[in-house]
XYZ file of C-alpha atoms in Angstrom:
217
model
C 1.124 18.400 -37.683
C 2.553 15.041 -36.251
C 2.743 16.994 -32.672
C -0.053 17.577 -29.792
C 0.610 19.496 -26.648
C -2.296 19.454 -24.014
C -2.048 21.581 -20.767
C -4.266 21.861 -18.076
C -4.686 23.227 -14.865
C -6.954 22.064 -12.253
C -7.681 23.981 -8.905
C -9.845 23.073 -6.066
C -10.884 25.063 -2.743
C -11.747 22.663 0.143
C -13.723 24.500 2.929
C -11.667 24.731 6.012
C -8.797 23.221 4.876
C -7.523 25.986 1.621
C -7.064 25.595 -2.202
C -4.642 23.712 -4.120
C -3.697 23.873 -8.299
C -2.296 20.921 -9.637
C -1.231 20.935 -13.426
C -1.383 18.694 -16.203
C 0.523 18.304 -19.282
C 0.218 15.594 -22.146
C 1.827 15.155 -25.662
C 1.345 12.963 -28.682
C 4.171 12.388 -31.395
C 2.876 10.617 -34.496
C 5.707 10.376 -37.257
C 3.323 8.293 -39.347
C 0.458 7.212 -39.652
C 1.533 3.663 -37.956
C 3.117 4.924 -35.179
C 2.536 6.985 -32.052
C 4.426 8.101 -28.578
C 2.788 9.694 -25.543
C 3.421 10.804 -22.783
C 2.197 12.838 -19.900
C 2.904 14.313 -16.502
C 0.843 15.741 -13.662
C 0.431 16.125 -10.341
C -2.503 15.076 -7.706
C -3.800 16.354 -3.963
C -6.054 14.685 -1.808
C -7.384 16.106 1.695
C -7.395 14.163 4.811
C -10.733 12.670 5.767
C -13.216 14.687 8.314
C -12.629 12.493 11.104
C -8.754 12.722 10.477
C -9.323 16.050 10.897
C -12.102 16.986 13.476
C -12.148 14.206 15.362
C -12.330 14.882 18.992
C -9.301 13.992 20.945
C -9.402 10.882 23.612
C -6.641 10.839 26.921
C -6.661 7.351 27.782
C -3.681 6.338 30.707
C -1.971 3.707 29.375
C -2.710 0.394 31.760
C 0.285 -1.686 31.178
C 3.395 -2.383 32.763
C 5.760 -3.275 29.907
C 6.546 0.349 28.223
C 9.674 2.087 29.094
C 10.689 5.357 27.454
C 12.181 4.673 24.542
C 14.476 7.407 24.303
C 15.843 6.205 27.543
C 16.289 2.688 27.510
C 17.551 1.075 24.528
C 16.757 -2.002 25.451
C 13.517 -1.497 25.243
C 12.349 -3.799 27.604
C 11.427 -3.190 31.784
C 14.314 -3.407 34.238
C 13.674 -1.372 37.593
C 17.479 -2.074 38.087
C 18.938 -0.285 34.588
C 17.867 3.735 34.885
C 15.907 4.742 32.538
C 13.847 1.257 31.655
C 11.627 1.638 34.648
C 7.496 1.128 33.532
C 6.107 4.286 32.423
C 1.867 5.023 32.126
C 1.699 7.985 30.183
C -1.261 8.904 28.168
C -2.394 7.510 25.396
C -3.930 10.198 22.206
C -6.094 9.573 20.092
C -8.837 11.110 17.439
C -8.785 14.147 15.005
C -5.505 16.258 14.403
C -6.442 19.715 12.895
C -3.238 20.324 11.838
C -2.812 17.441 9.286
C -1.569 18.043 6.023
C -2.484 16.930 2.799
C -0.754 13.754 0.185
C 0.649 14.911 -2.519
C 1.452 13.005 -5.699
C 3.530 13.309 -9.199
C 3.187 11.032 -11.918
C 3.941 10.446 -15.250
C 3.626 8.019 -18.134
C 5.384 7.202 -21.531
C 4.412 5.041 -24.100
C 3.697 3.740 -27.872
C 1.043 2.419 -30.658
C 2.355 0.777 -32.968
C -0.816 -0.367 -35.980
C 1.059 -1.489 -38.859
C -2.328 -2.793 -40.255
C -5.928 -2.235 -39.602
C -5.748 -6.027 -38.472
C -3.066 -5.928 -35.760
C -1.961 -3.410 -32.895
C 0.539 -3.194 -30.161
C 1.377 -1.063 -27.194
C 2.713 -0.451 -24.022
C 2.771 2.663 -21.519
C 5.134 2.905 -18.559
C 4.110 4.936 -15.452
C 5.951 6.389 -12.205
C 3.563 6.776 -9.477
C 5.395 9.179 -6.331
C 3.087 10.156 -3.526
C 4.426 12.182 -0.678
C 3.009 13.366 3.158
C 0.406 10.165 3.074
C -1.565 9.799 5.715
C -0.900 7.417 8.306
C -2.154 5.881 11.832
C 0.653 4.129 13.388
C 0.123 1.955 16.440
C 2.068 2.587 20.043
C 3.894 -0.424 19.127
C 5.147 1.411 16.014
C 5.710 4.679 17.124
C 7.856 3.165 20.287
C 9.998 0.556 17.658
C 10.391 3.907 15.236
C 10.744 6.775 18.001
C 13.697 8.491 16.391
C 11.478 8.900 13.587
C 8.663 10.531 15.239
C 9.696 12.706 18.205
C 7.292 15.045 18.182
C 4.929 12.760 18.940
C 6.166 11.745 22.419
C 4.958 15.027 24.816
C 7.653 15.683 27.737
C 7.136 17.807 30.696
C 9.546 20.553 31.689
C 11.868 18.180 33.399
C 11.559 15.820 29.639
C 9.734 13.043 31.623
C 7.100 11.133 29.265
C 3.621 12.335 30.026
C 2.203 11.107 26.765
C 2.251 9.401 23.274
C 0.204 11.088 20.461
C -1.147 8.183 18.168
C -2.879 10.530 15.808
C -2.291 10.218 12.383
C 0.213 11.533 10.786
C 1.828 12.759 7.340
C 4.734 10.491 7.473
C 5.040 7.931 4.356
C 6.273 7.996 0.859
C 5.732 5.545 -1.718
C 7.018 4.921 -5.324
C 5.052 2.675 -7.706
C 6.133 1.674 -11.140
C 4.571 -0.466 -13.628
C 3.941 -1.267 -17.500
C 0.611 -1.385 -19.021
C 0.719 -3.718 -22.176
C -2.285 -3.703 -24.976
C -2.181 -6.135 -28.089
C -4.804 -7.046 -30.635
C -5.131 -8.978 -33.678
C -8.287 -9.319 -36.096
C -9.150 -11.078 -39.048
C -12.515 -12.406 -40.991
C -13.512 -16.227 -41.243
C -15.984 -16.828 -43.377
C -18.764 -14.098 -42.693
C -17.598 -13.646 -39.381
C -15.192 -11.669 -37.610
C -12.676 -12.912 -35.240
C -10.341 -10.725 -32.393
C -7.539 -11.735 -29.665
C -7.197 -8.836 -27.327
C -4.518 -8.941 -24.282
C -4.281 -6.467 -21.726
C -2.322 -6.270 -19.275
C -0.540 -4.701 -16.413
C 2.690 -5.733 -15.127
C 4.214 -4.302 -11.625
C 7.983 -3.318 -11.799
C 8.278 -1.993 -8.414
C 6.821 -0.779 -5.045
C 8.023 0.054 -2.419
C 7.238 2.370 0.118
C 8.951 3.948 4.083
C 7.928 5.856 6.772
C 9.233 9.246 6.457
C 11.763 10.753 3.925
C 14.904 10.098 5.917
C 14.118 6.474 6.512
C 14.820 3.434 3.827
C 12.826 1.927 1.634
């Protein structure tokens, strides 16, 4: 009688993109009557946006003379006189990419109540906050500065000269996020009225956050 176990299962079908089940569990641990723990886990889905998705795709020719290939010049900068760092104008992508995938999260919490008295209450609740696959737009400036990170977004021809850079978004990024949630209250009477002091409060331990799973934090 001092234990609760909730499960649940939630599963939704998005048209033209497929169906997903993410489950839920929870539990509540009450020794007395004073004093409770809780906890729960679960995870979360969500679909990329229409236009992330259908967009229609733009070739634009890229117009300036300071990008190089940066798989080819690690300096990064123009130099007709160092192979490899000569100007390149490839195209430029943009718009809708069918093939995006989904973010993906897992959470969970733990936590307390502790009422001693009808007249004073404490508690706090700590929660982990992963998400995974989240959908980014990263600019040409990025993708250059990171392109070890993203090849497959720099198209080659047969003879691996760059004929264009795909700016589309992409499931790239994962972040953590940690925090405590804090609740205190105290009551009382005065006279024929009734007094309370309530604090809540969130306090955030840690975020932090990289571009794909093989890069730092």
């Amino acid at each position: 009688k001092y234990l609760e176990v909730t499960g649940a299962v939630r599963y939704d079908d998005y048209t033209g993109f497929g169906g997903t089940t993410n489950p839920k569990v929870a539990l509540r641990f009450s020794p007395s009557a004073q004093f409770l723990m809780r906890g729960s886990y679960n995870t979360g889905f969500r679909v990329p946006g229409f236009n992330q998705l259908f967009f229609g795709v733009t070739q634009s020719p890229y117009s300036g003379k300071d990008l190089v290939d940066p798989t080819r010049c690690a300096s990064g900068k123009v130099d007709p006189a160092v192979p490899g760092c000569e100007s390149v104008t490839p195209n430029i992508l943009s718009g809708g990419k069918p093939n995006l995938g989904p973010e993906e999260s897992k959470q969970w919490t733990t936590g307390f109540i502790w009422e001693p008295s009808a007249n004073f209450s404490v508690g706090a609740d700590y929660w982990d906050i992963r998400r995974e696959g989240t959908v980014q737009t990263l600019s040409l400036s990025q993708l250059v500065s990171n392109a070890s990170l993203f090849p497959d977004n720099f198209l080659r021809d047969a003879a691996g000269s760059l004929v264009a850079v795909d700016t589309r978004w992409v499931n790239a990024g994962q972040t953590i996020t940690k925090g405590v949630d804090i609740n205190a209250r105290v009551n009382g009477r005065l006279a024929d009225a009734r007094w309370s002091v309530v604090l809540d409060g969130s306090y955030l331990l840690e975020k932090k956050s990289r571009l794909i799973a093989s890069a730092p934090f």
